[in-house]
Coordinates of C-alpha atoms and ligand atoms in Angstrom, one line a residue:
M3 CA 0.0 0.0 0.0
K4 CA 1.3 3.5 -0.8
F5 CA 1.5 5.8 2.2
F6 CA 2.0 9.5 1.9
Y7 CA 4.4 10.0 4.8
F8 CA 4.5 13.5 6.3
D9 CA 5.8 12.6 9.8
N10 CA 9.5 13.1 9.2
S11 CA 9.8 15.2 12.3
A12 CA 8.9 12.1 14.3
T13 CA 11.3 9.9 12.3
S14 CA 12.4 10.2 8.7
S15 CA 11.0 7.7 6.3
P16 CA 12.1 6.2 3.9
K17 CA 15.9 6.0 4.5
P18 CA 18.5 6.0 1.9
Q19 CA 19.1 2.5 0.4
T20 CA 22.6 2.5 1.8
V21 CA 21.2 2.8 5.4
Y22 CA 19.1 -0.3 5.0
E23 CA 22.0 -2.2 3.4
S24 CA 24.4 -1.1 6.1
V25 CA 22.2 -2.6 8.9
D26 CA 22.0 -5.8 7.0
Y27 CA 25.7 -5.9 6.3
T28 CA 26.7 -5.1 9.9
L29 CA 24.4 -7.8 11.4
K30 CA 25.7 -10.4 9.0
N31 CA 29.4 -9.4 8.8
L32 CA 30.5 -7.3 11.7
N33 CA 28.2 -8.6 14.5
T34 CA 30.5 -8.3 17.5
N35 CA 30.6 -6.2 20.6
P36 CA 32.8 -3.2 19.6
G37 CA 35.5 -2.4 22.1
R38 CA 35.0 -5.6 24.0
G39 CA 37.3 -8.0 22.3
G40 CA 40.8 -7.9 20.7
H41 CA 39.7 -10.3 18.0
Q42 CA 39.7 -9.3 14.3
L43 CA 35.9 -8.8 14.1
G44 CA 35.9 -6.7 17.3
I45 CA 38.7 -4.5 16.0
S46 CA 37.0 -4.1 12.6
C47 CA 33.7 -3.1 14.2
A48 CA 35.4 -0.7 16.6
T49 CA 37.4 0.8 13.7
A50 CA 34.2 1.3 11.6
I51 CA 32.6 3.0 14.6
Y52 CA 35.6 5.3 15.0
K53 CA 35.2 6.3 11.4
V54 CA 31.6 7.4 12.1
R55 CA 32.9 9.5 15.0
K56 CA 35.2 11.2 12.6
K57 CA 32.3 11.8 10.2
I58 CA 30.3 13.4 12.9
Q59 CA 33.2 15.4 14.1
K60 CA 33.5 16.9 10.6
F61 CA 29.8 17.3 10.1
F62 CA 29.3 19.4 13.3
N63 CA 32.9 20.8 13.6
V64 CA 33.5 19.2 17.0
D65 CA 36.9 19.8 18.6
N66 CA 37.8 16.1 19.0
E67 CA 36.2 13.0 17.7
L68 CA 36.6 11.3 21.1
N69 CA 34.4 14.0 22.6
I70 CA 31.5 12.4 20.8
A71 CA 29.5 9.8 22.8
F72 CA 26.9 7.7 21.1
T73 CA 23.5 7.5 22.8
N74 CA 20.2 5.8 22.1
N75 CA 18.6 9.1 21.0
S76 CA 18.7 12.8 21.7
T77 CA 16.6 12.4 24.9
T78 CA 19.4 10.4 26.5
A79 CA 22.0 12.9 25.2
L80 CA 20.0 15.9 26.6
N81 CA 19.7 14.1 30.0
F82 CA 23.5 13.6 30.0
A83 CA 24.0 17.3 29.2
I84 CA 21.5 18.6 31.7
K85 CA 21.9 16.3 34.6
G86 CA 25.6 15.9 34.1
S87 CA 26.4 19.6 34.4
L88 CA 23.9 21.3 36.7
A89 CA 24.0 21.6 40.5
S90 CA 21.7 22.8 43.3
N91 CA 20.6 26.4 42.9
D92 CA 22.1 26.9 39.4
V93 CA 20.1 29.1 37.1
V94 CA 19.2 27.8 33.6
I95 CA 17.6 29.8 30.8
T96 CA 15.6 28.1 28.1
S97 CA 12.8 28.9 25.6
N98 CA 9.2 28.0 25.1
I99 CA 9.8 26.0 21.9
E100 CA 11.5 23.2 23.9
H101 CA 10.6 19.6 23.6
N102 CA 9.8 17.6 26.7
S103 CA 13.2 16.0 26.5
V104 CA 14.6 19.3 27.7
L105 CA 11.7 20.5 29.8
R106 CA 11.2 17.4 31.8
P107 CA 14.8 16.9 32.9
L108 CA 15.0 20.6 33.8
F109 CA 11.7 20.6 35.7
T110 CA 12.7 17.3 37.4
L111 CA 15.9 19.0 38.7
K112 CA 13.9 22.1 39.7
E113 CA 12.0 19.8 42.1
E114 CA 15.0 17.6 43.1
I115 CA 17.8 20.2 43.6
N116 CA 16.1 23.5 43.4
L117 CA 17.3 24.3 40.0
E118 CA 16.1 27.8 38.9
V119 CA 14.5 27.4 35.4
E120 CA 13.6 30.6 33.4
V121 CA 11.7 30.1 30.2
L122 CA 11.9 33.0 27.7
P123 CA 9.5 33.3 24.7
Y124 CA 11.0 32.4 21.4
K125 CA 9.8 35.6 19.8
D126 CA 12.3 38.4 20.3
F127 CA 14.4 35.9 22.1
I128 CA 17.8 37.6 21.6
E129 CA 16.6 41.0 22.9
N130 CA 15.0 39.4 26.0
F131 CA 18.0 37.2 26.6
I132 CA 20.4 40.2 26.5
L133 CA 18.1 42.2 28.8
R134 CA 17.9 39.2 31.2
I135 CA 21.6 38.5 31.4
E136 CA 22.6 42.1 31.6
N137 CA 20.3 42.8 34.5
P138 CA 22.6 43.2 37.5
S139 CA 19.9 42.5 40.0
L140 CA 19.3 39.0 38.7
K141 CA 21.5 35.9 39.3
K142 CA 23.9 34.9 36.5
P143 CA 22.7 31.9 34.6
K144 CA 25.0 28.9 34.3
M145 CA 23.5 27.6 31.1
L146 CA 21.4 28.4 28.1
I147 CA 19.7 25.4 26.6
L148 CA 17.9 25.8 23.3
N149 CA 16.1 23.8 20.7
H150 CA 17.6 24.8 17.4
M151 CA 14.4 24.1 15.4
S152 CA 10.8 23.7 16.7
N153 CA 9.2 20.4 15.9
V154 CA 5.8 22.1 15.9
N155 CA 6.1 25.2 13.6
G156 CA 9.7 24.8 12.3
V157 CA 10.9 28.1 13.7
S158 CA 14.7 28.2 14.3
F159 CA 17.1 30.2 16.4
D160 CA 20.1 32.1 15.1
L161 CA 22.7 30.1 16.9
E162 CA 25.6 32.1 15.7
K163 CA 24.4 35.3 17.3
I164 CA 23.2 33.6 20.5
G165 CA 26.4 31.5 20.9
L166 CA 28.5 34.7 20.6
I167 CA 26.5 36.3 23.5
C168 CA 26.9 33.2 25.6
N169 CA 30.6 33.1 24.9
R170 CA 31.0 36.8 25.9
H171 CA 29.0 36.2 29.1
K172 CA 30.6 32.9 29.9
I173 CA 27.3 31.0 29.9
M174 CA 27.4 27.3 28.9
F175 CA 25.5 26.9 25.6
I176 CA 23.7 23.6 25.0
V177 CA 21.8 23.0 21.8
D178 CA 19.1 20.4 21.0
G179 CA 19.7 19.7 17.3
S180 CA 17.1 17.0 17.0
Q181 CA 15.2 18.6 14.2
S182 CA 17.9 20.7 12.6
A183 CA 20.8 18.3 12.3
G184 CA 20.9 17.1 8.7
L185 CA 18.7 20.0 7.5
I186 CA 20.6 23.1 8.2
P187 CA 24.3 23.5 9.0
I188 CA 25.5 23.2 12.6
D189 CA 29.0 24.4 13.2
M190 CA 29.9 24.0 16.9
K191 CA 33.0 26.2 16.7
A192 CA 31.4 29.0 14.6
M193 CA 28.3 29.0 16.8
N194 CA 30.2 28.7 20.1
I195 CA 28.1 25.7 21.1
D196 CA 29.5 23.9 24.2
I197 CA 27.4 20.8 23.9
L198 CA 25.3 19.6 21.0
C199 CA 22.7 16.8 21.3
F200 CA 21.4 15.1 18.2
T201 CA 19.2 12.2 17.3
G202 CA 20.1 9.8 14.5
H203 CA 16.8 8.8 13.1
K204 CA 15.3 12.1 11.8
S205 CA 17.1 14.3 9.2
L206 CA 20.4 12.5 9.6
F207 CA 18.7 9.4 8.1
G208 CA 19.9 6.9 10.6
I209 CA 17.7 4.4 12.3
Q210 CA 15.9 4.6 15.7
G211 CA 18.0 3.8 18.7
T212 CA 20.8 6.2 17.6
G213 CA 21.9 9.7 18.7
G214 CA 24.8 11.4 20.4
I215 CA 26.3 14.1 22.5
C216 CA 29.2 16.3 21.2
I217 CA 31.2 18.1 23.8
Q218 CA 33.7 20.8 23.1
N219 CA 37.2 20.9 24.8
G220 CA 37.1 22.4 28.3
I221 CA 33.6 21.2 29.1
S222 CA 33.3 18.4 31.6
L223 CA 30.3 16.4 32.6
K224 CA 29.5 14.0 35.4
N225 CA 28.2 10.6 34.2
I226 CA 24.7 9.7 35.2
I227 CA 25.0 6.1 34.1
S228 CA 27.8 3.8 35.0
G229 CA 28.8 0.4 33.6
G230 CA 31.1 -1.6 31.4
T231 CA 33.1 0.2 28.8
G232 CA 35.6 -2.6 27.9
S233 CA 38.4 -0.3 29.3
H234 CA 40.0 0.2 32.7
S235 CA 38.2 -2.9 33.9
T236 CA 39.9 -2.9 37.4
M237 CA 38.4 0.5 38.2
L238 CA 35.2 0.3 40.2
S239 CA 34.1 3.8 39.1
Q240 CA 33.4 5.1 35.7
P241 CA 36.4 6.0 33.6
Q242 CA 36.5 9.8 33.3
E243 CA 37.8 10.1 29.7
M244 CA 35.4 10.6 26.8
P245 CA 33.8 8.8 25.2
D246 CA 33.9 6.0 27.8
L247 CA 32.5 8.4 30.4
L248 CA 29.2 8.5 28.7
E249 CA 29.2 5.2 26.8
A250 CA 28.5 2.6 29.5
G251 CA 27.1 -0.6 28.0
T252 CA 27.1 -2.1 24.5
L253 CA 26.9 0.3 21.6
N254 CA 24.3 0.0 18.9
A255 CA 26.9 -0.9 16.2
P256 CA 24.4 -1.6 13.4
G257 CA 22.7 1.7 14.1
I258 CA 25.9 3.7 14.4
L259 CA 27.3 2.4 11.2
A260 CA 24.0 3.0 9.4
L261 CA 24.1 6.6 10.8
G262 CA 27.4 7.0 9.1
C263 CA 25.8 6.0 5.8
G264 CA 23.0 8.6 6.5
I265 CA 25.7 11.3 6.9
D266 CA 27.4 10.1 3.7
F267 CA 24.1 10.4 1.9
I268 CA 23.6 14.0 3.1
D269 CA 27.2 14.9 2.1
S270 CA 26.6 13.4 -1.4
I271 CA 23.5 15.5 -1.9
G272 CA 24.6 18.6 0.1
L273 CA 22.7 20.4 2.9
A274 CA 21.9 23.3 0.6
E275 CA 20.1 21.0 -1.9
I276 CA 18.2 19.2 0.8
K277 CA 17.1 22.4 2.4
S278 CA 16.1 23.9 -0.9
H279 CA 13.9 20.9 -1.9
E280 CA 12.1 20.8 1.5
K281 CA 11.6 24.6 1.3
F282 CA 10.0 24.2 -2.1
L283 CA 7.7 21.5 -0.8
K284 CA 6.7 23.7 2.2
E285 CA 6.0 26.7 -0.1
E286 CA 3.8 24.7 -2.4
F287 CA 1.9 23.2 0.5
I288 CA 1.3 26.7 2.0
K289 CA 0.2 28.0 -1.4
G290 CA -2.3 25.1 -1.6
I291 CA -3.6 25.8 1.9
K292 CA -4.1 29.5 1.1
K293 CA -6.0 28.5 -2.1
I294 CA -8.3 26.3 0.0
N295 CA -9.0 29.2 2.3
E296 CA -9.7 31.5 -0.6
N297 CA -12.1 28.9 -2.1
S298 CA -14.0 28.9 1.2
I299 CA -14.2 32.7 1.3
N300 CA -15.2 32.9 -2.4
S301 CA -18.1 30.5 -1.7
G302 CA -19.3 32.8 1.1
N303 CA -17.8 30.8 4.0
E304 CA -15.0 31.7 6.5
A305 CA -11.4 30.5 5.9
R306 CA -11.3 27.1 7.6
I307 CA -7.6 26.3 7.9
I308 CA -5.4 27.9 10.6
L309 CA -1.7 27.5 9.9
Y310 CA 1.1 27.4 12.5
T311 CA 4.5 27.7 10.8
S312 CA 7.2 30.2 10.2
F313 CA 9.0 31.5 7.2
G314 CA 12.6 32.5 8.2
E315 CA 15.5 31.5 6.0
N316 CA 16.5 28.6 8.2
D317 CA 13.0 27.5 9.4
G318 CA 12.1 23.9 8.8
P319 CA 9.5 22.2 6.6
I320 CA 7.2 21.7 9.5
I321 CA 3.7 22.9 9.4
S322 CA 1.0 22.4 12.0
L323 CA -2.6 23.2 11.2
N324 CA -6.2 23.0 12.4
I325 CA -9.4 22.8 10.4
K326 CA -12.1 24.8 12.3
G327 CA -14.8 22.4 13.4
I328 CA -12.6 19.2 13.4
S329 CA -10.4 18.0 16.2
S330 CA -6.8 17.6 15.4
S331 CA -6.9 13.9 16.3
D332 CA -10.0 13.3 14.1
L333 CA -8.3 15.1 11.2
S334 CA -5.1 13.0 11.5
T335 CA -7.1 9.8 11.8
Y336 CA -9.3 10.7 8.8
L337 CA -6.3 11.6 6.7
D338 CA -4.7 8.2 7.6
E339 CA -7.8 6.0 7.1
E340 CA -9.2 7.6 4.1
Y341 CA -6.2 8.9 2.2
N342 CA -3.2 6.9 3.7
I343 CA -1.7 10.3 4.7
I344 CA 0.5 10.0 7.8
T345 CA 0.6 13.1 10.0
R346 CA 0.9 13.6 13.8
S347 CA -1.8 15.3 15.9
G348 CA -1.7 16.5 19.5
L349 CA 0.9 18.5 21.3
H350 CA 4.0 17.0 19.8
C351 CA 5.7 16.9 23.3
A352 CA 6.1 20.7 23.1
P353 CA 3.4 21.9 25.6
L354 CA 4.8 25.4 26.1
L355 CA 4.8 26.3 22.4
H356 CA 1.2 25.0 22.1
Q357 CA 0.3 27.3 25.0
E358 CA 1.8 30.2 23.1
L359 CA -0.1 29.2 19.9
K360 CA -3.3 28.8 21.9
T361 CA -3.5 25.2 20.8
D362 CA -2.7 23.6 24.1
L363 CA -6.3 22.4 24.5
T364 CA -6.9 21.4 20.9
G365 CA -3.5 20.3 19.7
A366 CA -2.8 20.6 15.9
T367 CA -2.2 18.3 13.0
R368 CA 1.4 18.4 11.9
F369 CA 2.8 17.9 8.4
S370 CA 6.6 17.5 8.4
F371 CA 8.2 17.0 5.0
G372 CA 11.4 15.2 4.2
Y373 CA 13.9 14.9 1.3
F374 CA 12.1 11.9 -0.2
N375 CA 8.7 13.7 -0.4
T376 CA 7.7 14.8 -3.9
I377 CA 5.6 17.6 -5.2
D378 CA 3.0 15.1 -6.3
E379 CA 2.6 13.9 -2.8
I380 CA 2.1 17.5 -1.6
L381 CA -0.6 18.1 -4.2
Y382 CA -2.3 14.9 -3.1
A383 CA -2.4 16.1 0.5
I384 CA -3.8 19.5 -0.6
D385 CA -6.5 17.8 -2.6
A386 CA -7.4 15.6 0.4
L387 CA -7.6 18.7 2.7
Q388 CA -9.7 20.5 0.2
K389 CA -12.2 17.6 0.1
I390 CA -12.3 17.4 3.9
V391 CA -13.0 21.1 4.1
I392 CA -15.8 20.8 1.6
Q393 CA -17.3 17.7 3.2
S394 CA -17.2 18.9 6.8
Ligands
LIG408 C1 13.1 19.2 19.2 C2 13.2 17.8 19.7 N1 14.0 17.5 20.7 C3 14.1 16.3 21.2 C4 13.4 15.2 20.6 C5 13.6 13.8 21.1 O1 14.1 13.0 20.2 P1 14.3 11.4 20.5 O2 12.9 10.9 20.7 O3 15.0 10.9 19.3 O4 15.1 11.4 21.7 C6 12.5 15.5 19.5 C7 11.7 14.4 18.9 O5 10.8 14.6 18.3 C8 12.4 16.8 19.1 O6 11.6 17.1 18.1

């Protein structure tokens, strides 16, 4: 059955052919526990993983490939970054476009160790951030943690400008690159990012169960998980050098090697080309929605579709919408069952942005496009939405 897959913000699908082939190859030919044996297979697998560290180092301009630890996803990486660097009474600034994988660790620490969490609105963020940190009567924040790109409306922050401010004020700068990595360039050095957390299975085209944390020189974290690393086995505490500090337990070798193929695929197409294709799809989709609203108005009715997206140069191909009179979950289910169109309804784990958009009670239906979507698929979705508006 042909599905029209517009849920790439949840996980990208399909993957490049090389990613599928890599998982198959690794399981059949390199299926050992990397770093746990001195045998030929173990060394080959560990060497292949090291090469993926090098690719990631280059892709995000990380100081040192050994400062990259692989994790299961960005949620784990964000927990490492947040819980591994904050202490009682520290002040953290964040924004209202954050995902629960940032908000929940922060608000858990607020309860547990009296962390002070300040949430600034994403609109006019830079102006408000400067006002806040230059206010001498307020406590100096230790950290700024920001979601690079919203998974609800695609809005993105200008990390270069924000990183410069953090650097001048000596504020640790942590970035959640879950939505942006693989879509727009992230240069840790140029953007003064201290810690970058990424997930492998979205725009980096890896598979689920992969992600990582990249730490610049001079930043140290406490580990929140301890266990076997295949190194320093006589030590009863966690080795302190990276990546072993954060890589307790067996690595997901098939996933990591497939992630390397995802990055090779991006490099072969180029980020600019990927972004330009997805921007084109987004523009055509918006054009179609505007036409549906115009059709409603021309036939004497009100515009029915409310859009939640943003149009900055680096904003992502992520559009949430509501059709007046239909709940977001009904719309998503109807699109799925009648048209094989895959979207995601609800709050997208981003409750504060939905509050700001005034959709916290209704949710919204999200369309998120990916490199493999085509213009024909966009036109099909527009046609389906037009029919639903007419019928409802
Ligand atoms: C902005 C953002 N941060 C973090 C995450 C969490 O990613 P994962 O579930 O891969 O850990 C997501 C997932 O949708 C996201 O959109």
